[in-house]
PDB file of C-alpha atoms in Angstrom:
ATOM      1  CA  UNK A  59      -3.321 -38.118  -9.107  1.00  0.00           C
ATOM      2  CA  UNK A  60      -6.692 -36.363  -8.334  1.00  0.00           C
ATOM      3  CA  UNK A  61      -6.349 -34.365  -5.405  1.00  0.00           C
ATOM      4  CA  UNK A  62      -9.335 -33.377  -3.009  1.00  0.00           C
ATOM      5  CA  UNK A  63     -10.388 -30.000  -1.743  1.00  0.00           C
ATOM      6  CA  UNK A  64     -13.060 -27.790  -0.802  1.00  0.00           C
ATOM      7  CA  UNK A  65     -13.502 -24.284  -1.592  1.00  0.00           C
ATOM      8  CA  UNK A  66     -15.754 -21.672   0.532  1.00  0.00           C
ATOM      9  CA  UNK A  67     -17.236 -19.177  -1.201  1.00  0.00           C
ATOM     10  CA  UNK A  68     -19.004 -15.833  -0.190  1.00  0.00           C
ATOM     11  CA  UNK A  69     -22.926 -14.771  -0.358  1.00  0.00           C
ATOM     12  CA  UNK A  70     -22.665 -12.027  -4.157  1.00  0.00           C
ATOM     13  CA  UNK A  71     -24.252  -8.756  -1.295  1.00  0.00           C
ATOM     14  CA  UNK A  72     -23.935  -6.995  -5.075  1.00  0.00           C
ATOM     15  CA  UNK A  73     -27.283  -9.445  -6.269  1.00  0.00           C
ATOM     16  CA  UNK A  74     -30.331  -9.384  -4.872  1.00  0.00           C
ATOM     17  CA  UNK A  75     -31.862 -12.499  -3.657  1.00  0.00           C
ATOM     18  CA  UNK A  76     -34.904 -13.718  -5.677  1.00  0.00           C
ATOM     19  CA  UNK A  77     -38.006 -15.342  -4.825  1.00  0.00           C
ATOM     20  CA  UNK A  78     -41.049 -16.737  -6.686  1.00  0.00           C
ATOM     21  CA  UNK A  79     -43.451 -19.047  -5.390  1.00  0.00           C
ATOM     22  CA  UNK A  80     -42.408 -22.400  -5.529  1.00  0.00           C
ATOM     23  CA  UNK A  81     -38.533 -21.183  -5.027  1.00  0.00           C
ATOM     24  CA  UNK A  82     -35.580 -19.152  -3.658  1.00  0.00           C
ATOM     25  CA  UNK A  83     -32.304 -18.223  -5.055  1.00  0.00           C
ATOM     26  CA  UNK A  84     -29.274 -16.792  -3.854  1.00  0.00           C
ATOM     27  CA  UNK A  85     -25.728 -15.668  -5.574  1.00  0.00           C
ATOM     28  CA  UNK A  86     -22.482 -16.698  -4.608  1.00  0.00           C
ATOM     29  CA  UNK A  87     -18.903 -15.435  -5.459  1.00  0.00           C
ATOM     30  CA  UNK A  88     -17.555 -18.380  -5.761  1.00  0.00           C
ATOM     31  CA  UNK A  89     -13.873 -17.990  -7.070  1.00  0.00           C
ATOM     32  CA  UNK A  90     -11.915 -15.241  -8.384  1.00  0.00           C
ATOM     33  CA  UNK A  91      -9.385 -15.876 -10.891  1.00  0.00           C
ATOM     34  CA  UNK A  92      -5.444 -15.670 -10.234  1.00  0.00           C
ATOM     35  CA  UNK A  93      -6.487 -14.613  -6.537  1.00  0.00           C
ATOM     36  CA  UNK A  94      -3.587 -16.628  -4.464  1.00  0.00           C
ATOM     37  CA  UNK A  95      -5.089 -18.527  -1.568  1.00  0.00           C
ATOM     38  CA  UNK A  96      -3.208 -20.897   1.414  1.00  0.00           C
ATOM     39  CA  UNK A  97      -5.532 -24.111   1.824  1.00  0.00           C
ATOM     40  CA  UNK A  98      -5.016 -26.979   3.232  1.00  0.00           C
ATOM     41  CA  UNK A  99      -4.817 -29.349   0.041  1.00  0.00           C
ATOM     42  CA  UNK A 100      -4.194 -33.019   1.422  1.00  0.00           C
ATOM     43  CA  UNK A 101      -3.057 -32.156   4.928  1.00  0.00           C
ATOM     44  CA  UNK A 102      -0.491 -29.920   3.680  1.00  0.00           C
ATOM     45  CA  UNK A 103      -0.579 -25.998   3.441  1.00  0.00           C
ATOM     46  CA  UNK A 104      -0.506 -24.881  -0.230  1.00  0.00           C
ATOM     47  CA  UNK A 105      -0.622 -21.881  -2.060  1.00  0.00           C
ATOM     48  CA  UNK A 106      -3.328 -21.783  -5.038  1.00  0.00           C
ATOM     49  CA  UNK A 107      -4.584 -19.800  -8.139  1.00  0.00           C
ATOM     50  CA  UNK A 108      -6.824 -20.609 -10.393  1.00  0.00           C
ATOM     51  CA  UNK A 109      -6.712 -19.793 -13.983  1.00  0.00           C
ATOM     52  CA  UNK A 110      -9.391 -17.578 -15.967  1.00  0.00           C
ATOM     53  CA  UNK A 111      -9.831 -20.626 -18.059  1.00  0.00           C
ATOM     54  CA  UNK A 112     -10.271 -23.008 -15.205  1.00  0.00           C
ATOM     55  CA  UNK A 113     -13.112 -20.794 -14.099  1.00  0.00           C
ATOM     56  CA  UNK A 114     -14.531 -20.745 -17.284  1.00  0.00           C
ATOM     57  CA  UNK A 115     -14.586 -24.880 -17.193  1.00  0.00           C
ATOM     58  CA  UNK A 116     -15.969 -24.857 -13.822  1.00  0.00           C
ATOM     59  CA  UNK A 117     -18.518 -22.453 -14.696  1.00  0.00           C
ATOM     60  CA  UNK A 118     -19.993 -24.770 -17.213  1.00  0.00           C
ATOM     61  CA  UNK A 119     -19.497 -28.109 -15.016  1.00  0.00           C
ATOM     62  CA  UNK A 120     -20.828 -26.409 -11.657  1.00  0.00           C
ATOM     63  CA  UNK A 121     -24.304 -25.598 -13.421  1.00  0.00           C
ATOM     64  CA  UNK A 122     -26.669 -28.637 -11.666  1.00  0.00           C
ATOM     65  CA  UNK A 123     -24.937 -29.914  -9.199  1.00  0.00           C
ATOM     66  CA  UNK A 124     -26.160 -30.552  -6.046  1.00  0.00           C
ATOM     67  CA  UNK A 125     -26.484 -28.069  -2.795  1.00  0.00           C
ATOM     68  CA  UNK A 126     -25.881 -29.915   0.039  1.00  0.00           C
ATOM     69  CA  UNK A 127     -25.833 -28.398   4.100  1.00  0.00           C
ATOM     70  CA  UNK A 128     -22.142 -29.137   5.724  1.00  0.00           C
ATOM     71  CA  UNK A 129     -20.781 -31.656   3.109  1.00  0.00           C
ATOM     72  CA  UNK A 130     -23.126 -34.448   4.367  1.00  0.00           C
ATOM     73  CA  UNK A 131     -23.266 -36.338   0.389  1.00  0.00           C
ATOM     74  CA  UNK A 132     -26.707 -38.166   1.128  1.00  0.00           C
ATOM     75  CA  UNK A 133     -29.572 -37.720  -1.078  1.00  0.00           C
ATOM     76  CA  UNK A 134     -31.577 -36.502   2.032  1.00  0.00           C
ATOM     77  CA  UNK A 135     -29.446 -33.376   2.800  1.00  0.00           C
ATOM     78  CA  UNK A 136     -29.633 -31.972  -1.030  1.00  0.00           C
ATOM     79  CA  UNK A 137     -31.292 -28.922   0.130  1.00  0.00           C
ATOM     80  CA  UNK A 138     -31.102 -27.393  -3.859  1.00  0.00           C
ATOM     81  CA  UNK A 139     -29.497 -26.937  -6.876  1.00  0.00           C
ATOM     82  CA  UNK A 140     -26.780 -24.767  -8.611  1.00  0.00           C
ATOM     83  CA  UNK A 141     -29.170 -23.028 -11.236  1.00  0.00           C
ATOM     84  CA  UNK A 142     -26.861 -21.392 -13.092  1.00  0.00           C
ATOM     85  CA  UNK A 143     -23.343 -19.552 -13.436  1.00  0.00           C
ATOM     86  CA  UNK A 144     -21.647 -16.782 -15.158  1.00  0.00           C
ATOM     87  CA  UNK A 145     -17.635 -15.259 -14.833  1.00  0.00           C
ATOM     88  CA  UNK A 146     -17.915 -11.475 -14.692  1.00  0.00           C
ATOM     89  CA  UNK A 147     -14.523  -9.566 -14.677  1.00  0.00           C
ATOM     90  CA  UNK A 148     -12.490 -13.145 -13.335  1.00  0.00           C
ATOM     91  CA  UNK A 149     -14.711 -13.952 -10.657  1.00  0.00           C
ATOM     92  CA  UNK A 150     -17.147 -16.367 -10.932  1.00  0.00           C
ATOM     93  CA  UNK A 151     -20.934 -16.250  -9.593  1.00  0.00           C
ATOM     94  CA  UNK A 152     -23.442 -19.382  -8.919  1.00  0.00           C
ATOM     95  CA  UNK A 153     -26.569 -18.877  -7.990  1.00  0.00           C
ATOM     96  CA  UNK A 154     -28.177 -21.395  -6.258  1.00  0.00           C
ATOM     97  CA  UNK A 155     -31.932 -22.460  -6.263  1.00  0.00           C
ATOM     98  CA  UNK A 156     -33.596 -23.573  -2.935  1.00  0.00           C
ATOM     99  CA  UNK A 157     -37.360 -25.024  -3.057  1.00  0.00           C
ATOM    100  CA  UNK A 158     -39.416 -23.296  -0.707  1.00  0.00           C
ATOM    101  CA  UNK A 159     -40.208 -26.640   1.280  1.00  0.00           C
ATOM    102  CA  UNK A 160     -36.787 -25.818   3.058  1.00  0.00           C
ATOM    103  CA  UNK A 161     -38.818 -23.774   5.226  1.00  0.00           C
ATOM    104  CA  UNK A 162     -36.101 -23.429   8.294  1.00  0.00           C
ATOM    105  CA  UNK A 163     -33.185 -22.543   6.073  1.00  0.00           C
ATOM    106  CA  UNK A 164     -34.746 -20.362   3.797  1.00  0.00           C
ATOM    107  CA  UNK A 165     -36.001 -18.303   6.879  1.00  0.00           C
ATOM    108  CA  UNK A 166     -32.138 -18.251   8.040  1.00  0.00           C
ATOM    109  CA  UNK A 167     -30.691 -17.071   4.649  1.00  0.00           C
ATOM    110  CA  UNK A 168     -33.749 -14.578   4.568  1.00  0.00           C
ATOM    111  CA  UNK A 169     -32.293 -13.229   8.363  1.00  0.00           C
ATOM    112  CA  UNK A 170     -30.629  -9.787   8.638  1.00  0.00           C
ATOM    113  CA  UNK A 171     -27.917 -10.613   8.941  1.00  0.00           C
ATOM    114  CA  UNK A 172     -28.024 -13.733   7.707  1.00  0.00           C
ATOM    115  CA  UNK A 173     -25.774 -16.991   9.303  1.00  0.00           C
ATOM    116  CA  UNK A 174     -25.554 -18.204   6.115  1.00  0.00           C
ATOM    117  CA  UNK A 175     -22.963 -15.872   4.246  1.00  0.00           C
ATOM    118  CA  UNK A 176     -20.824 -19.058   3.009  1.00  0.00           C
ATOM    119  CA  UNK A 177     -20.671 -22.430   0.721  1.00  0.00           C
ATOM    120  CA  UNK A 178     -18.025 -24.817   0.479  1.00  0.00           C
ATOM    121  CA  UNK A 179     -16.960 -26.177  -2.794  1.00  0.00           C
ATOM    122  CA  UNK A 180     -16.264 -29.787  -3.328  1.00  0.00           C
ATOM    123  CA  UNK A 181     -14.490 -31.400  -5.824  1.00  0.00           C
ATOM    124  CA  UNK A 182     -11.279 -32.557  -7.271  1.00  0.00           C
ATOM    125  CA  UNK A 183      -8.177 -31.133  -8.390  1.00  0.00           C
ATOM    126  CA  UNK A 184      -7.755 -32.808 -12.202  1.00  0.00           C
ATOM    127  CA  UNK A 185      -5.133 -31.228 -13.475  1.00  0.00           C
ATOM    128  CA  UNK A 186      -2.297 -28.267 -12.237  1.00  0.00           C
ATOM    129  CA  UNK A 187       0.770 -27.068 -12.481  1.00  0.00           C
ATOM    130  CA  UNK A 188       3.418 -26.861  -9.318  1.00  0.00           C
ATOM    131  CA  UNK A 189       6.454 -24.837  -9.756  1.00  0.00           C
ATOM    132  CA  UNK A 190       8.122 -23.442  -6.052  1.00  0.00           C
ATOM    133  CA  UNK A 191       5.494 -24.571  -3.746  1.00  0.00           C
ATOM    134  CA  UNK A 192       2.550 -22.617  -6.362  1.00  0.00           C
ATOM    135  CA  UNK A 193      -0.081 -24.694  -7.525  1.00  0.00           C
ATOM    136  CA  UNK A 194      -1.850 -23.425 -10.583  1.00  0.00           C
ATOM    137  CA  UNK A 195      -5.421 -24.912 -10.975  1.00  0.00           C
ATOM    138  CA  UNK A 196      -6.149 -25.406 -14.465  1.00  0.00           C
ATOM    139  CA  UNK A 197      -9.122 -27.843 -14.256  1.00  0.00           C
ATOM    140  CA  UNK A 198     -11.320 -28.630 -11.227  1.00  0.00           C
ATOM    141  CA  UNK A 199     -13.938 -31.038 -11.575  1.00  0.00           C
ATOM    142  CA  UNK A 200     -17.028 -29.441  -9.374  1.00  0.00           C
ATOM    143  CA  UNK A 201     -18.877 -32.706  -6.984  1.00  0.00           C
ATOM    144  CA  UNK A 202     -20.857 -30.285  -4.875  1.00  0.00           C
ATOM    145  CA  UNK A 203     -21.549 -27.159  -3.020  1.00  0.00           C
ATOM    146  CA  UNK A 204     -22.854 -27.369   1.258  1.00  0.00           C
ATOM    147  CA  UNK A 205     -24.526 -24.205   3.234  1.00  0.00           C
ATOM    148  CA  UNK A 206     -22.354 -23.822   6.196  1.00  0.00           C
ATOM    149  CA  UNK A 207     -22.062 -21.622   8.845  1.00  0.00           C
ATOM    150  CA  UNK A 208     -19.956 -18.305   8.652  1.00  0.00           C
ATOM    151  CA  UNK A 209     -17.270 -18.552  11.334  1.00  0.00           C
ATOM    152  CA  UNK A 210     -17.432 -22.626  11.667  1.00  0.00           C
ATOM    153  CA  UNK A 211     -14.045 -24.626  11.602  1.00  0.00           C
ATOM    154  CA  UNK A 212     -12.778 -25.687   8.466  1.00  0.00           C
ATOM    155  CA  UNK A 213     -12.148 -29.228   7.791  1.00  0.00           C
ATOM    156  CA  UNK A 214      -8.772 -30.252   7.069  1.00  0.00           C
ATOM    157  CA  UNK A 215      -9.792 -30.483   3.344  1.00  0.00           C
ATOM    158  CA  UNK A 216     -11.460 -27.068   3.051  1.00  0.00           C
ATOM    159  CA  UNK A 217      -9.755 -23.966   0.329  1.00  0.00           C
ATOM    160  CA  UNK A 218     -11.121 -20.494   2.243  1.00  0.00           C
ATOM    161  CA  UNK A 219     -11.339 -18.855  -1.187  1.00  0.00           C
ATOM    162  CA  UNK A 220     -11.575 -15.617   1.226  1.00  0.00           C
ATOM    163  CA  UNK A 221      -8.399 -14.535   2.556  1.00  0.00           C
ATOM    164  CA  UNK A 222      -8.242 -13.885   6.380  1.00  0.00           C
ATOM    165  CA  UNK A 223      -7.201 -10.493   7.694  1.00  0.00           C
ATOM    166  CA  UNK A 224      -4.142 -12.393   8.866  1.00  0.00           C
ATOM    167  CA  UNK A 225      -3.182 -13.468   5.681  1.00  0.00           C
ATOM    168  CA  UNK A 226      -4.014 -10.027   3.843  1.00  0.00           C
ATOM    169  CA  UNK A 227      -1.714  -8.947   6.786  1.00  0.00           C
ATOM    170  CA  UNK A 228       0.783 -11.081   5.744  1.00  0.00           C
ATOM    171  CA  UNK A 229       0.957 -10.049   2.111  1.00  0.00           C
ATOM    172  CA  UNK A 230       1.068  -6.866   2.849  1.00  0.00           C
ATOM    173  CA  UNK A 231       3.748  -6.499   5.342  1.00  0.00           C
ATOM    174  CA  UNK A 232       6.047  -8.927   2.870  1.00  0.00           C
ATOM    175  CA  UNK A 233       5.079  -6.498  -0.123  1.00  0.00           C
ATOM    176  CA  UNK A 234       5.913  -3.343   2.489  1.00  0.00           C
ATOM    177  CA  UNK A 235       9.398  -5.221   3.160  1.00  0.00           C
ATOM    178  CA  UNK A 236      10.196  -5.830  -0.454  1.00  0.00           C
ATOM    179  CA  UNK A 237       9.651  -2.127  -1.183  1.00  0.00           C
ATOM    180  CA  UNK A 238      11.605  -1.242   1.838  1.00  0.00           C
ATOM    181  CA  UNK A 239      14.537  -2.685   0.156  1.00  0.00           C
ATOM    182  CA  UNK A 240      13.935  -2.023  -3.334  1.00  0.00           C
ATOM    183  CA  UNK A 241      14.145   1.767  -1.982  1.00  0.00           C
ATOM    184  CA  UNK A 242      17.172   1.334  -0.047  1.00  0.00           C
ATOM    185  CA  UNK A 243      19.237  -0.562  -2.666  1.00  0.00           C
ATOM    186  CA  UNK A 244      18.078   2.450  -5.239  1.00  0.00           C
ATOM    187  CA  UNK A 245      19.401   5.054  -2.151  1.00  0.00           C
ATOM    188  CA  UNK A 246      22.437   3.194  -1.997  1.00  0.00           C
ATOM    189  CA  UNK A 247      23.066   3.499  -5.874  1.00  0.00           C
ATOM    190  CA  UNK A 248      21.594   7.623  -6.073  1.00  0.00           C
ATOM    191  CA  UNK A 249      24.461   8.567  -3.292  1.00  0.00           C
ATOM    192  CA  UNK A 250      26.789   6.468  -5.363  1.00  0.00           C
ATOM    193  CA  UNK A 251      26.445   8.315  -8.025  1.00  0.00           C
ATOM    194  CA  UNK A 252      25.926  11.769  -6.388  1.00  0.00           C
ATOM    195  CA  UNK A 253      29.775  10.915  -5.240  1.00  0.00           C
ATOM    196  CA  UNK A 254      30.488   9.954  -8.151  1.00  0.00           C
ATOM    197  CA  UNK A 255      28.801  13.627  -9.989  1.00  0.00           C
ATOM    198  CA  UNK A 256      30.655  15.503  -7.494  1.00  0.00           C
ATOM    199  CA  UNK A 257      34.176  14.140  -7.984  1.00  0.00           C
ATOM    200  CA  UNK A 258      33.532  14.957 -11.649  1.00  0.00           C
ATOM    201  CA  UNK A 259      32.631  18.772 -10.352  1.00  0.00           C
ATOM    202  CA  UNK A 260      35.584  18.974  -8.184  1.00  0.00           C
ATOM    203  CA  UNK A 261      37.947  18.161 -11.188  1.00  0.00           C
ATOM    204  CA  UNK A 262      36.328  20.405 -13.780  1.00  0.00           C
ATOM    205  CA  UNK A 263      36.086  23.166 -11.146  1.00  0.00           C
ATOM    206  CA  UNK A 264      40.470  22.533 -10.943  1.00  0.00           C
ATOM    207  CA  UNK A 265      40.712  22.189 -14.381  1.00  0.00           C
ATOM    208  CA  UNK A 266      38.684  25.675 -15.058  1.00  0.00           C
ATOM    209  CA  UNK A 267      40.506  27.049 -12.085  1.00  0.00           C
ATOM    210  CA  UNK A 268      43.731  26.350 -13.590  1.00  0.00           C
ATOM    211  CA  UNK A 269      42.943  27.645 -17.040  1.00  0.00           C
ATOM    212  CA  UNK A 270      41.912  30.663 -15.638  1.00  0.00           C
ATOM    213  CA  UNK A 271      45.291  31.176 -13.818  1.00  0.00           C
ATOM    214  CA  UNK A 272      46.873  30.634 -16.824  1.00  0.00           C
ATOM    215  CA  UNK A 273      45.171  33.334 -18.433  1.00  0.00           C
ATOM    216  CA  UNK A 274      45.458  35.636 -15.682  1.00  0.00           C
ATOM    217  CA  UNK A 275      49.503  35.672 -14.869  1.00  0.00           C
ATOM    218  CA  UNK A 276      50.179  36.908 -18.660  1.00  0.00           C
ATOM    219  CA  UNK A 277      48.822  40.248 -16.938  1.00  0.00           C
ATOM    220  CA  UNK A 278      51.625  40.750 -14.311  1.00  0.00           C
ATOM    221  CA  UNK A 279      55.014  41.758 -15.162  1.00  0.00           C
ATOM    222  CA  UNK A 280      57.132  38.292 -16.793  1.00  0.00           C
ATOM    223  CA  UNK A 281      59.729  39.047 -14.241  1.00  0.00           C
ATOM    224  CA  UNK A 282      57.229  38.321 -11.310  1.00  0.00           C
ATOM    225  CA  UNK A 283      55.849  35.248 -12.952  1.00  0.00           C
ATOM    226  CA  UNK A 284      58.326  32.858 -11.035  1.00  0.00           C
ATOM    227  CA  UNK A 285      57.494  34.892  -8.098  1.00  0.00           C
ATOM    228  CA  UNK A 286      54.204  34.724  -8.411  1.00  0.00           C
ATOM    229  CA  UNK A 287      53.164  30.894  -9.438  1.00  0.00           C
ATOM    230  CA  UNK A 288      53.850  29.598  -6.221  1.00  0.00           C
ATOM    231  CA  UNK A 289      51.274  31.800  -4.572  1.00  0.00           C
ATOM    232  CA  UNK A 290      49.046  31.142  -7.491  1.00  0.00           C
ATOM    233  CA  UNK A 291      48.703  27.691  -7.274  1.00  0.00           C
ATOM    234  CA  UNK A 292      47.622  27.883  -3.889  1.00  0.00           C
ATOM    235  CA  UNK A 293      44.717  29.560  -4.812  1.00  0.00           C
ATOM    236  CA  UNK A 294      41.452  28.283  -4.364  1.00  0.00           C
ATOM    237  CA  UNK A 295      38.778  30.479  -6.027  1.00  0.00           C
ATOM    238  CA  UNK A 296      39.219  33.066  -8.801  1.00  0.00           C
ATOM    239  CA  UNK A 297      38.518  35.479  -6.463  1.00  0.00           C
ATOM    240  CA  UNK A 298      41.665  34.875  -4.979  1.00  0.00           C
ATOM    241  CA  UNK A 299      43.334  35.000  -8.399  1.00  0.00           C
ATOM    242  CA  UNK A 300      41.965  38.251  -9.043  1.00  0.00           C
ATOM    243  CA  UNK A 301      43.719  39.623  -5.613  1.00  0.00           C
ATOM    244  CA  UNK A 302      46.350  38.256  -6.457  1.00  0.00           C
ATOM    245  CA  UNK A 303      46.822  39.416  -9.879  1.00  0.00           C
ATOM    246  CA  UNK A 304      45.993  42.767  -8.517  1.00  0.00           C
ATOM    247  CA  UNK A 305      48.871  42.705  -6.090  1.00  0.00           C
ATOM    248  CA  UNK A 306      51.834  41.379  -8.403  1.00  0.00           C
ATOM    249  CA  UNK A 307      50.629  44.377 -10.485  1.00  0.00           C
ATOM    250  CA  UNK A 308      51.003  46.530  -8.233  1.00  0.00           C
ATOM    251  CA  UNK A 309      54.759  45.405  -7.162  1.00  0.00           C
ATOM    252  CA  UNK A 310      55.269  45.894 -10.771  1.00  0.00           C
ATOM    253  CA  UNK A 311      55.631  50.401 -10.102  1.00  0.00           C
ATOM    254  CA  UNK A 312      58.451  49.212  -7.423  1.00  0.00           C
ATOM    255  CA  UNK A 313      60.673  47.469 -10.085  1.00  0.00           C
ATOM    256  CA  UNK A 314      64.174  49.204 -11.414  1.00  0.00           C
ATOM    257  CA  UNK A 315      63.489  50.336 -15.010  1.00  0.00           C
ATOM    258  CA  UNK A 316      66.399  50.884 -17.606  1.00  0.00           C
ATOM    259  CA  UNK A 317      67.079  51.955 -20.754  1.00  0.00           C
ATOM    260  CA  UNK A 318      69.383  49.597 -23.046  1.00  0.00           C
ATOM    261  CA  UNK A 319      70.553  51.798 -25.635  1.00  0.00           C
ATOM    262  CA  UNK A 320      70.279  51.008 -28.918  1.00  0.00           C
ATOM    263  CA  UNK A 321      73.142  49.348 -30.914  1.00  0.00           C
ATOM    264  CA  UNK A 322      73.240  52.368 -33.207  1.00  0.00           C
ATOM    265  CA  UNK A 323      74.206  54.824 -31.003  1.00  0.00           C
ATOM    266  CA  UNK A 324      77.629  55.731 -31.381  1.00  0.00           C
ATOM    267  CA  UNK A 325      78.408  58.073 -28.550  1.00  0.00           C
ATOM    268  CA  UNK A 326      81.056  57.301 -26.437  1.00  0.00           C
ATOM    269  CA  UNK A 327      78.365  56.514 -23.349  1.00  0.00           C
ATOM    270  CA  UNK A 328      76.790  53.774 -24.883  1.00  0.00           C
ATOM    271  CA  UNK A 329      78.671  50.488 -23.932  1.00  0.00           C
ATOM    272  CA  UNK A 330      76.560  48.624 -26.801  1.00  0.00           C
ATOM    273  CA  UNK A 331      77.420  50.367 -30.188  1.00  0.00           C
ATOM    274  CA  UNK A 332      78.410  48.656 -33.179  1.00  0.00           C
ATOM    275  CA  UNK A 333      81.895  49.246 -33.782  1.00  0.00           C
TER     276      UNK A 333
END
């Protein structure tokens, strides 16, 4: 099913108007390819891109059709011509040819600035693809393109190939509030995994810790080791092990010392000799 819609276009500022003596003519942007838009496409509010290739189809069918002023199809309000067309980095340019009989409206588009900034594109929708309220354009058959007013109401069947501020507005904000989560969801997973890093710290730092107090209670006397473990596992730095080390060692000068004597000693003093 065909489906009708106009599209407004924009006056090219980056061309310069030309002018010989029988006629004048003026660029347009007409569409840009992939741009989304939200027309009005058979009463209903739809979002639309067109394809690099549709442009490239409508580029060749737009070439001769009729300019008309506000849509009005009568062969008495063709006020020109498309003269030709051309798709320069996915946007495509028409440049239309008024005769210099239109007196009046050349003499408006010639104003600084000019009311005329805008054309509408008529024509139908032949075939598309729709997937989650998207419609993809990829062939429009061109019928026409009217002069109208910048600023003037759209009819209900009019594609503003322009986006308002509104809408820009719109996009952005939604494209602000997707990053916005996007960078607290990756927050949420960093200090996840920052707990995560410094669990794994605190139980190498214990595991060193206790290595190191393993290492350091073969330096105290082995009668003071049962003494000293208790105070050595509650010991949180090995700066505390050192002290503590330091201490036992010191206790160690304050300990009875005896002599066993040997088991070869024979003399009547020594309660260990062989006999």
């Amino acid at each position: 099913m065909k489906k009708i819609l106009t599209l407004k276009a924009i006056l090219n500022s980056g061309y310069q108007l030309k002018e010989t003596e029988e006629v004048v003519e003026v660029p347009f942007v007409v569409l840009k390819a992939n741009s989304p838009m939200t027309p009005q496409v058979e009463n209903e509010p739809k979002t639309v891109v067109f394809t690099q290739e549709s442009l490239q189809r409508i580029q060749k069918d737009i070439i001769g059709k009729p300019v008309l002023v506000d849509h009005w199809e009568s062969v008495r309000n063709i006020v020109g011509v498309v003269s030709s067309a051309r798709v320069e980095n996915d946007t495509l340019i028409a440049t239309i040819k008024i005769p210099k009989t239109e007196e009046r409206l050349i003499s408006l588009i010639k104003l600084k600035p000019s009311p005329i900034q805008e054309v509408s594109i008529g024509g139908y929708i032949k075939a598309y693809e729709e997937s989650n309220g998207l419609i993809t354009i990829t062939d429009f058959e061109t019928k026409e393109l009217s002069l109208v007013i910048k600023g003037a109401s759209p009819d209900t069947k009019r594609l503003d190939a322009k986006q308002s501020n509104k809408q820009e507005d719109t996009v952005l904000k939604e494209q602000i509030e997707k990053l916005e989560k996007e960078n607290k969801e990756l927050k949420a997973k960093l200090e996840e995994k920052e707990k995560e890093i410094s669990k794994l710290k605190e139980k190498l730092e214990i595991m060193e810790l206790t290595a190191y107090k393993s290492e350091k209670v073969k330096e105290i006397d082995p009668r003071l080791v049962a003494l000293a473990k208790p105070a050595l596992e509650m010991a949180t730095s090995k700066e505390q092990v050192d002290k503590l080390i330091e201490d036992y060692k010191k206790m160690t000068a304050s300990l009875p010392t005896f002599n066993t004597p040997a088991p070869t000693n024979s003399s009547e003093e020594n309660p260990f000799k062989v006999i």
